[in-house]
Tab-separated table of N, CA and C in Angstrom:
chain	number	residue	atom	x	y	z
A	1	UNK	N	44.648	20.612	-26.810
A	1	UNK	CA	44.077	19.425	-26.231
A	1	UNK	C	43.491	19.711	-24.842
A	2	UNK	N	44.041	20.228	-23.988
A	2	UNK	CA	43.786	21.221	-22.767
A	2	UNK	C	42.859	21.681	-22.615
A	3	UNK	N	42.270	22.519	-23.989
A	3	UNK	CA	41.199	22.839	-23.646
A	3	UNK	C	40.106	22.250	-24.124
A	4	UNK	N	40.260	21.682	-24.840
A	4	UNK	CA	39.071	20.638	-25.090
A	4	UNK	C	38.318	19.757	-24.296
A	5	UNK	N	39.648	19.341	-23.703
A	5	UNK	CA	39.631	18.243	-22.143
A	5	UNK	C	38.535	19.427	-21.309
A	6	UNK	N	38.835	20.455	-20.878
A	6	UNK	CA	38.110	21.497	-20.055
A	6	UNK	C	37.035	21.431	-20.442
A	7	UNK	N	36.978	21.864	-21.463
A	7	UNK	CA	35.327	22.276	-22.315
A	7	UNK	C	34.560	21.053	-22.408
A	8	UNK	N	35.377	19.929	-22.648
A	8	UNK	CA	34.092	18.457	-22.304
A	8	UNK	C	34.191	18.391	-20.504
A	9	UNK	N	34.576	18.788	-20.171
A	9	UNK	CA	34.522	18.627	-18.463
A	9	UNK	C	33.963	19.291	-17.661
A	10	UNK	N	33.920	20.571	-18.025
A	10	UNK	CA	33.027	21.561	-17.673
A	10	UNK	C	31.212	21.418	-17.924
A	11	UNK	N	31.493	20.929	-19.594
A	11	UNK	CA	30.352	20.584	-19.796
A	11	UNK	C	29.364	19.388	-19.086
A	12	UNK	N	30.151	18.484	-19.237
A	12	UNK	CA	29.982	17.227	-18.113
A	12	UNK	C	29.511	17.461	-16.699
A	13	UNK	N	30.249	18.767	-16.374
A	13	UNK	CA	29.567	19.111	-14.850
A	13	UNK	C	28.155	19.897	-14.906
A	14	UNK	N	28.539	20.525	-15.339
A	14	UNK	CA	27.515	21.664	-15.723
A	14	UNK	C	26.416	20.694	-15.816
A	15	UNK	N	26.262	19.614	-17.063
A	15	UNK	CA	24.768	19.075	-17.486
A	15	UNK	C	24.567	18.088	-16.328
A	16	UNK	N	25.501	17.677	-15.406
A	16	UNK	CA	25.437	16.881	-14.324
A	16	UNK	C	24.566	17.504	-13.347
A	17	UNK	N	24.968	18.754	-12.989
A	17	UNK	CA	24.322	19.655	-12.326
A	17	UNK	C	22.819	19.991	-12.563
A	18	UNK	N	22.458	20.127	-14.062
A	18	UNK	CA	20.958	20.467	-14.296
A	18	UNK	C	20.409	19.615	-13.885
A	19	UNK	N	20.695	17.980	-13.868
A	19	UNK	CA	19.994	16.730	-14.225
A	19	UNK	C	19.812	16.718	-12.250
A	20	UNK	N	20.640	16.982	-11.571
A	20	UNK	CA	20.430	16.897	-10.356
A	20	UNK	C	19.637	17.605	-9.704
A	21	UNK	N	19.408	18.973	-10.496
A	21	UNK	CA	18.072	19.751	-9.744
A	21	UNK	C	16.948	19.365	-10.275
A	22	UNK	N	16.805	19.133	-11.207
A	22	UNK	CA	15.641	18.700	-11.788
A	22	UNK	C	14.696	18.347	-10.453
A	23	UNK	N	13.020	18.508	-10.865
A	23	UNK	CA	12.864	18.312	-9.368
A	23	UNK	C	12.047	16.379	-9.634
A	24	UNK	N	11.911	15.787	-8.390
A	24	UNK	CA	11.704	14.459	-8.931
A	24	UNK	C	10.239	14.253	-8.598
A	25	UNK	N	9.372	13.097	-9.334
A	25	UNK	CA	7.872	12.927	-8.750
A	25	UNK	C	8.369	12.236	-7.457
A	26	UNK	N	7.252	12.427	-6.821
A	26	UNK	CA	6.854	12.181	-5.204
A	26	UNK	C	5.732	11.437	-4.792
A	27	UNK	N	5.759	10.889	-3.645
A	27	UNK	CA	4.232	10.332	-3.459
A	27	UNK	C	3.260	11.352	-3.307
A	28	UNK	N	4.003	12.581	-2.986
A	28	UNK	CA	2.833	14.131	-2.447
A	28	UNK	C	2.224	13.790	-3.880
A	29	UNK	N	2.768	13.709	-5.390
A	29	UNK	CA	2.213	14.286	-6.083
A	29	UNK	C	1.052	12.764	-6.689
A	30	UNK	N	0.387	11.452	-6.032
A	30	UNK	CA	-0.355	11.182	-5.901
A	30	UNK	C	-1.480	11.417	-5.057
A	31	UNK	N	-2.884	11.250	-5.194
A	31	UNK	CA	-3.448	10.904	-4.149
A	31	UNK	C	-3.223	9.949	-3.225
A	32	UNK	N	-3.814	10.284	-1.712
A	32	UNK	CA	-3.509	9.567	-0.878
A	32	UNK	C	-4.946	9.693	-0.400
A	33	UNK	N	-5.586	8.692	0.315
A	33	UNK	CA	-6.645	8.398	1.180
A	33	UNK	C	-5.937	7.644	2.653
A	34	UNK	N	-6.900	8.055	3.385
A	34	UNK	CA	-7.004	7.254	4.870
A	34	UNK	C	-7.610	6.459	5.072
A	35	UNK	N	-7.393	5.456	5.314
A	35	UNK	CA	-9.017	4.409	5.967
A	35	UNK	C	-8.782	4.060	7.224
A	36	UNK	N	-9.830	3.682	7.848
A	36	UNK	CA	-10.283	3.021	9.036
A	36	UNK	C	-10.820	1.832	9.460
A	37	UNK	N	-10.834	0.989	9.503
A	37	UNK	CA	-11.484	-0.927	9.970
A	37	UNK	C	-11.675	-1.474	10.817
A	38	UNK	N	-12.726	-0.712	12.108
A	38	UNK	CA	-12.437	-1.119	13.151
A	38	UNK	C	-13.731	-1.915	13.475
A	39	UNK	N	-13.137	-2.935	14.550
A	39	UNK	CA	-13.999	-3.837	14.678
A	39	UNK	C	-13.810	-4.425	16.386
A	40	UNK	N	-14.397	-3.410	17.130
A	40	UNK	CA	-14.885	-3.762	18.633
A	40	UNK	C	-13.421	-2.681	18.985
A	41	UNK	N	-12.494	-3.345	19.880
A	41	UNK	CA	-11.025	-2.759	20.432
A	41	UNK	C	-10.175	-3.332	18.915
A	42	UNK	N	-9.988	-3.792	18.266
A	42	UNK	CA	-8.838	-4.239	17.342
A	42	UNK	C	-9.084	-3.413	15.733
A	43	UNK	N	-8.685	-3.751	15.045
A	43	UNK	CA	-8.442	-2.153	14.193
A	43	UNK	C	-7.473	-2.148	12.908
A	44	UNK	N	-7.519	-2.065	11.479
A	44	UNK	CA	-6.453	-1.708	10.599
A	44	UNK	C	-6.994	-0.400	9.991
A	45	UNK	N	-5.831	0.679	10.465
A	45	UNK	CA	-5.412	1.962	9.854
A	45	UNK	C	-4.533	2.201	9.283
A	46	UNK	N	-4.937	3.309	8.666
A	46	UNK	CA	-3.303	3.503	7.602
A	46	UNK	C	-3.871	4.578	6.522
A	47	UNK	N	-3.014	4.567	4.921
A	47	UNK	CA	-3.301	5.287	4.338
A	47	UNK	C	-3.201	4.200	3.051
A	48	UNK	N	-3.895	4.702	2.011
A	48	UNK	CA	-3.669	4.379	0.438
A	48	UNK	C	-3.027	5.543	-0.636
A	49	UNK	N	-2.212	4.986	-1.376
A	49	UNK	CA	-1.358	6.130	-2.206
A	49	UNK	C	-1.986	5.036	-3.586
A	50	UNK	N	-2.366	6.269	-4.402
A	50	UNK	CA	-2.796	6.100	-5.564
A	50	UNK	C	-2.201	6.603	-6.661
A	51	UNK	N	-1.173	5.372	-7.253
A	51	UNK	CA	-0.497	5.481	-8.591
A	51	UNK	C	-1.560	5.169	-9.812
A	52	UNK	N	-1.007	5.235	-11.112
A	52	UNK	CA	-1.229	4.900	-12.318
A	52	UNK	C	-2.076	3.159	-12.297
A	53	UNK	N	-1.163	2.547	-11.765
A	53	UNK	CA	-1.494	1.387	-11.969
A	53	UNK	C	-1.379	0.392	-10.770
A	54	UNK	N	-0.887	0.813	-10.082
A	54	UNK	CA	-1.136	0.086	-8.255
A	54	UNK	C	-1.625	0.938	-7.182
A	55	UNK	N	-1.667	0.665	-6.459
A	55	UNK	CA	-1.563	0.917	-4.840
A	55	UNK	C	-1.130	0.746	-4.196
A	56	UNK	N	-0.498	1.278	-2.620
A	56	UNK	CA	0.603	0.970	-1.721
A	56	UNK	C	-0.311	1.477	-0.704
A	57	UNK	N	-0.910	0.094	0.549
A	57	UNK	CA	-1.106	0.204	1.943
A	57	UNK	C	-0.226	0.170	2.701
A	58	UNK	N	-0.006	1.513	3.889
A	58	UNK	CA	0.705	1.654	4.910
A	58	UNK	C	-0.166	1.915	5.925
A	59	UNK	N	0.003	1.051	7.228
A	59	UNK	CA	-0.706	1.243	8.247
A	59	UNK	C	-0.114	0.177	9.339
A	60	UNK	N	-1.206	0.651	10.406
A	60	UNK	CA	-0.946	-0.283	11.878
A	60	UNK	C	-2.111	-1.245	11.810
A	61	UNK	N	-1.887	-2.581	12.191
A	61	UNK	CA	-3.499	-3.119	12.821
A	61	UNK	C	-3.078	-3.664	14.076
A	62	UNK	N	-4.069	-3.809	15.004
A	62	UNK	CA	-4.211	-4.389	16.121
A	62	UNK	C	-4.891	-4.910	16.936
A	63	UNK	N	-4.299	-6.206	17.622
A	63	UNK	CA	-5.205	-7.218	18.289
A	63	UNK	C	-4.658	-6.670	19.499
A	64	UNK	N	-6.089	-7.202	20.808
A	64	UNK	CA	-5.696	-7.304	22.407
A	64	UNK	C	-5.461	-8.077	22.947
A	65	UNK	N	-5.502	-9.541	21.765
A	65	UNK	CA	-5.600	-10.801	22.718
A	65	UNK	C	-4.407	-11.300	21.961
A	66	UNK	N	-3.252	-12.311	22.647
A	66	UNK	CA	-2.559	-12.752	21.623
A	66	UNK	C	-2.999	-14.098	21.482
A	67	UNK	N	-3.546	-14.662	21.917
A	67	UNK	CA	-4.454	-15.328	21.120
A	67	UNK	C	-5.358	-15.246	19.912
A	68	UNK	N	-5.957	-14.176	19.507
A	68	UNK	CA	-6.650	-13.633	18.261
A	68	UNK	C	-5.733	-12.889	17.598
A	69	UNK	N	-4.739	-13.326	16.707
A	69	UNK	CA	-4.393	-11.985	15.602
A	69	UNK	C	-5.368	-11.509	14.764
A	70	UNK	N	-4.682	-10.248	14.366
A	70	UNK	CA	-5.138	-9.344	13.498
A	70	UNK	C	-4.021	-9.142	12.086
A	71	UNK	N	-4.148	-9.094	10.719
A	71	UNK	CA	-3.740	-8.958	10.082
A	71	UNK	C	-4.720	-7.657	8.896
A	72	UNK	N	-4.386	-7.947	7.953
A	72	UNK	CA	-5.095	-7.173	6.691
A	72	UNK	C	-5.127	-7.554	5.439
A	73	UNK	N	-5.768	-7.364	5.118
A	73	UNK	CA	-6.243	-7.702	3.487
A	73	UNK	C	-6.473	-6.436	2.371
A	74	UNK	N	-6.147	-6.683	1.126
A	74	UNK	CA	-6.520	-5.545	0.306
A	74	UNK	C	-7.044	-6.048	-1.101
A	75	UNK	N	-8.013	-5.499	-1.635
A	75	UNK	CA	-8.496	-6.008	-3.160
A	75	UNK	C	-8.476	-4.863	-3.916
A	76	UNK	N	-7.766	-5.104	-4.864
A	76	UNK	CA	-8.009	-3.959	-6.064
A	76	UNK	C	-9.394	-4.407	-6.851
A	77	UNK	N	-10.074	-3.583	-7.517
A	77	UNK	CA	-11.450	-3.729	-8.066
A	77	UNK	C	-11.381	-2.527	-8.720
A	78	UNK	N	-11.948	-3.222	-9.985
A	78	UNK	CA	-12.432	-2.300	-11.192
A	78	UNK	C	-13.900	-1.675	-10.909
A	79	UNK	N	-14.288	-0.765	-11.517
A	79	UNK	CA	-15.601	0.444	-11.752
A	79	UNK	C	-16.473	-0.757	-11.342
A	80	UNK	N	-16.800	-1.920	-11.718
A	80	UNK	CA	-18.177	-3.122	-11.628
A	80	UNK	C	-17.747	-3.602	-10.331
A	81	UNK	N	-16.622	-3.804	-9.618
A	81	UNK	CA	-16.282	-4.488	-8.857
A	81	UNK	C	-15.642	-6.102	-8.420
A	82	UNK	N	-15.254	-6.224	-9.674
A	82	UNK	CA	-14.390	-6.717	-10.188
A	82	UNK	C	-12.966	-7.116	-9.010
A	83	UNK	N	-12.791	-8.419	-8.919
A	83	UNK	CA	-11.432	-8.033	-8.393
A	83	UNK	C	-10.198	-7.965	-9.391
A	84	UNK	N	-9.469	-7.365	-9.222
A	84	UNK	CA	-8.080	-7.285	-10.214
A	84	UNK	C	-6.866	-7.663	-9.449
A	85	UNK	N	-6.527	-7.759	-8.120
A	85	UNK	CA	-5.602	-7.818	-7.123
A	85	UNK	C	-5.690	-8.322	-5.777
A	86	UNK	N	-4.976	-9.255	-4.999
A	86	UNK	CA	-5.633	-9.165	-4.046
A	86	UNK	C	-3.916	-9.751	-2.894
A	87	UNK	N	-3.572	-8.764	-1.971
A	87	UNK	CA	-2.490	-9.146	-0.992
A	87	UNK	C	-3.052	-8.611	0.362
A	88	UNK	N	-1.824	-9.367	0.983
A	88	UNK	CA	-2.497	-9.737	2.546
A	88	UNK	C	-0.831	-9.372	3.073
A	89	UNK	N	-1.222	-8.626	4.777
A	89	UNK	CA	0.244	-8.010	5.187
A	89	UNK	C	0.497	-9.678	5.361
A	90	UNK	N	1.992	-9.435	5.486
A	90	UNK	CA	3.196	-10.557	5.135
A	90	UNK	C	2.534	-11.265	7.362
A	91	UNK	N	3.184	-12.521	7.368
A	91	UNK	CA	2.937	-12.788	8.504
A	91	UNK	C	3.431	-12.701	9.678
A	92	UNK	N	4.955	-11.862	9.354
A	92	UNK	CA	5.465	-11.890	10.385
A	92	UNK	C	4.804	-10.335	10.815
A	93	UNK	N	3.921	-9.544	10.334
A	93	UNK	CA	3.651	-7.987	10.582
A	93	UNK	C	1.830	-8.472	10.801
A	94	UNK	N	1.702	-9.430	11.475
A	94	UNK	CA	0.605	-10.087	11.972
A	94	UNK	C	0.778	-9.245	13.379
A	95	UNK	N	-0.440	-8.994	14.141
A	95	UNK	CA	-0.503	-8.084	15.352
A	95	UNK	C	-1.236	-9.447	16.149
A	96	UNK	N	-0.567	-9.752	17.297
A	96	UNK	CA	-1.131	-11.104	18.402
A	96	UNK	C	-0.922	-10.263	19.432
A	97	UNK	N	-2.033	-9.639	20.123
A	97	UNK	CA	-1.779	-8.895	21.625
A	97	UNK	C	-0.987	-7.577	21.615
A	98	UNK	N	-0.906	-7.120	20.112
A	98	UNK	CA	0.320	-6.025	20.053
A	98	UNK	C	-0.424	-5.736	18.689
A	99	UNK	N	0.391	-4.464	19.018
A	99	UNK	CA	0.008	-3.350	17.292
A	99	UNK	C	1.430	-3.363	16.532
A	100	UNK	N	1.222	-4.064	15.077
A	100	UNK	CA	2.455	-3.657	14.127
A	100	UNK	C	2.044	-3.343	12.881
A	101	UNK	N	2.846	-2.566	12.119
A	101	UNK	CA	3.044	-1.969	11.225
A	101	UNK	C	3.100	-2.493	9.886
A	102	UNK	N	2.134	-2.211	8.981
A	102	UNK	CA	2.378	-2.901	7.600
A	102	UNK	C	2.650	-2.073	6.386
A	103	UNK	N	2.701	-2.563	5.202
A	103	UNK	CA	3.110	-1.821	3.894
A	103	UNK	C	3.305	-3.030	2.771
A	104	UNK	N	1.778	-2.917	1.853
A	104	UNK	CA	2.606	-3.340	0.907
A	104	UNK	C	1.835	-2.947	-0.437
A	105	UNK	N	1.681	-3.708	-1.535
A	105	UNK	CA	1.141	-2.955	-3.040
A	105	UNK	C	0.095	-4.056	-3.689
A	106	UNK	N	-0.773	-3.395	-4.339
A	106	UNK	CA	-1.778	-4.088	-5.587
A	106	UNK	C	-1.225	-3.458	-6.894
A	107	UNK	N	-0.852	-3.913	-7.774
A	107	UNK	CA	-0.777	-3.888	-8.989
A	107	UNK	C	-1.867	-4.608	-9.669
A	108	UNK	N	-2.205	-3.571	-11.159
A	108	UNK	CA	-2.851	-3.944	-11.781
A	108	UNK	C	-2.569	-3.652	-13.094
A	109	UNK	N	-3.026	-3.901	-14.391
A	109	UNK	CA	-2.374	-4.208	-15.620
A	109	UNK	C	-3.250	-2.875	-15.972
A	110	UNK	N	-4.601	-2.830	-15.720
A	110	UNK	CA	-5.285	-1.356	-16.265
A	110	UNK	C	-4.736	-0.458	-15.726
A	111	UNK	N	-5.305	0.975	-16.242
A	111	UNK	CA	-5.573	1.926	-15.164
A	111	UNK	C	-6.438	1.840	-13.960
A	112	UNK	N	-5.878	2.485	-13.017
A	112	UNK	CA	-6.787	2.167	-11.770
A	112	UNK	C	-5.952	1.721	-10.102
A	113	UNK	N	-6.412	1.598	-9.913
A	113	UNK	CA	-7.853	0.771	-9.314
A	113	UNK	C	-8.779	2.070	-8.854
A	114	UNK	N	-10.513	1.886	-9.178
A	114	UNK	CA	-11.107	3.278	-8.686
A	114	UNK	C	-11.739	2.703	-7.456
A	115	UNK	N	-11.458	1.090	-7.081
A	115	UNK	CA	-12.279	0.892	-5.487
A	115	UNK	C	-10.877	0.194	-4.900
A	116	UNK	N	-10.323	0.586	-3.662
A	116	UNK	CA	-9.604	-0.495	-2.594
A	116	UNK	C	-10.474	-1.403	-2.063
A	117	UNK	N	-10.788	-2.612	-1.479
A	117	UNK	CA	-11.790	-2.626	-0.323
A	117	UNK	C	-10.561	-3.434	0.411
A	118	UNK	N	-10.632	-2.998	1.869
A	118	UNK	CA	-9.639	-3.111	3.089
A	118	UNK	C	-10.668	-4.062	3.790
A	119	UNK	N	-10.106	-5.030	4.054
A	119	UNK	CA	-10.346	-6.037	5.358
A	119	UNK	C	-9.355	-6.187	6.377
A	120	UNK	N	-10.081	-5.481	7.828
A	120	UNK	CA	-9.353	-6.630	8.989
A	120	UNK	C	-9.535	-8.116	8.822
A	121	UNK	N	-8.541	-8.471	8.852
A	121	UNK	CA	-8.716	-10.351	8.981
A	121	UNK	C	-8.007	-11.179	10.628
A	122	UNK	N	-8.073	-12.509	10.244
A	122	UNK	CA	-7.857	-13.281	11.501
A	122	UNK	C	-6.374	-13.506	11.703
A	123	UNK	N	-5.715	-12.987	10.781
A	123	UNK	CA	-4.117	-13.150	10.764
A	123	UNK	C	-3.611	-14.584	10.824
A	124	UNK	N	-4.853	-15.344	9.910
A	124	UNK	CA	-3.952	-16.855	9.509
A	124	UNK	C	-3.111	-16.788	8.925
A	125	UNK	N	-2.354	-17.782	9.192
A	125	UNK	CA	-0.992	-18.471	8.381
A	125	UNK	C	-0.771	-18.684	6.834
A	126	UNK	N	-2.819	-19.313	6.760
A	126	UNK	CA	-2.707	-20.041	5.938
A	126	UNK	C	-3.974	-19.825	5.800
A	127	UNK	N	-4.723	-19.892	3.867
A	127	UNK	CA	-6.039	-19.842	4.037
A	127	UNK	C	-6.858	-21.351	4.377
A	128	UNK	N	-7.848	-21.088	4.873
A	128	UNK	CA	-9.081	-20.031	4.711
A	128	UNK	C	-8.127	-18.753	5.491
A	129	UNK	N	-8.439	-17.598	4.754
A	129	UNK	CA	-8.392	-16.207	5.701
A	129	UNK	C	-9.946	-15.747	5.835
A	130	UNK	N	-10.200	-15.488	7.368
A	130	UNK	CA	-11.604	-14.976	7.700
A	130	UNK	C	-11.432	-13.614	7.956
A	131	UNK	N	-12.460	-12.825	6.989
A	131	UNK	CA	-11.969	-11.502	6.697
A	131	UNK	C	-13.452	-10.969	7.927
A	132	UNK	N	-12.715	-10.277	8.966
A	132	UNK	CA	-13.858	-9.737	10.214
A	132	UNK	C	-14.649	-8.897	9.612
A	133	UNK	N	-14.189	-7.833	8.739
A	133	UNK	CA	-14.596	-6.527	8.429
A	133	UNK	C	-14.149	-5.795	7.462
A	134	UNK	N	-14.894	-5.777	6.468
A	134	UNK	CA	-14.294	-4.881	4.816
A	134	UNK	C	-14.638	-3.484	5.387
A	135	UNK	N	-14.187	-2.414	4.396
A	135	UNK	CA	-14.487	-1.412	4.176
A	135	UNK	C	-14.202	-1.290	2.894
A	136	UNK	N	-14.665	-0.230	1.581
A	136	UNK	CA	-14.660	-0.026	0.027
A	136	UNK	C	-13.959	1.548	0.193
A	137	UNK	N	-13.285	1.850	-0.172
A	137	UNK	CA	-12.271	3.190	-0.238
A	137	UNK	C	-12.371	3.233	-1.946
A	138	UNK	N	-12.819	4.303	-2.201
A	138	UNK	CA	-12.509	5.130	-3.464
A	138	UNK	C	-11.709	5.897	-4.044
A	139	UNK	N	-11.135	5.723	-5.358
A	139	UNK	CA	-10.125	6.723	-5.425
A	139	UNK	C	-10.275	7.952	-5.711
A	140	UNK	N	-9.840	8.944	-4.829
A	140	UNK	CA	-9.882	10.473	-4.671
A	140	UNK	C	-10.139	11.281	-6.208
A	141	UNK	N	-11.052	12.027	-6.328
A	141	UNK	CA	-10.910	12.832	-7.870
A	141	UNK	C	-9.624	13.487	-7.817
């Protein structure tokens, strides 16, 4: 019985062990793009990571006045241009006289998305959102 107990326990470690080196996917192993949105002194930068079927914006934007925020916008769009997606950084990561930090995702049901287009916006609350300045980002071959 002893050794049976061993030999399933050993085994147990052992295949525990393979499953842990295994090596795991990564964001390295998507594309990633940079963009840029600048518009006078205020500004959304960052990067795009390109999965299967979404996207994930990480970046800074920033206003000088805290009176004028700055926020961001993102549209997923198909090959015609199409929108398929469309989110805006959350409001508390709204930039009023200060630079903060955003992150978030477009999902889409196809494959894709092969266009981002990035807008600085006015960092409303609430729409209307007045988008200052698009830019169209492509996805990397």
């Amino acid at each position: 019985m002893r050794i049976k107990l061993a030999t399933a326990l050993s085994t147990a470690i052992l295949a525990t062990g393979m499953l842990s080196s295994a090596p795991a996917a990564s964001a390295a192993s998507y594309p990633v793009s940079t963009f840029d949105v600048t518009l006078g002194n205020t500004y959304t930068r960052g990067t795009i990571t390109w999965y299967n079927r979404s996207v994930t914006l990480t970046g800074e934007h920033k206003s000088v006045d805290q009176n004028y925020c700055r926020g961001t916008t993102a549209f997923a769009l198909d090959a015609e241009g199409h929108e398929m997606d469309r989110q805006y950084s959350y409001v508390d990561d709204n930039a009023c006289g200060t630079s903060k930090s955003f992150s978030f995702s477009l999902v889409v049901s196809s494959p894709g998305p092969p266009i981002v287009r990035v807008c600085l916006d006015d960092g409303a609350l609430q729409p209307p959102i007045t988008y200052l300045k698009c830019v169209r980002y492509g996805r990397p071959s």
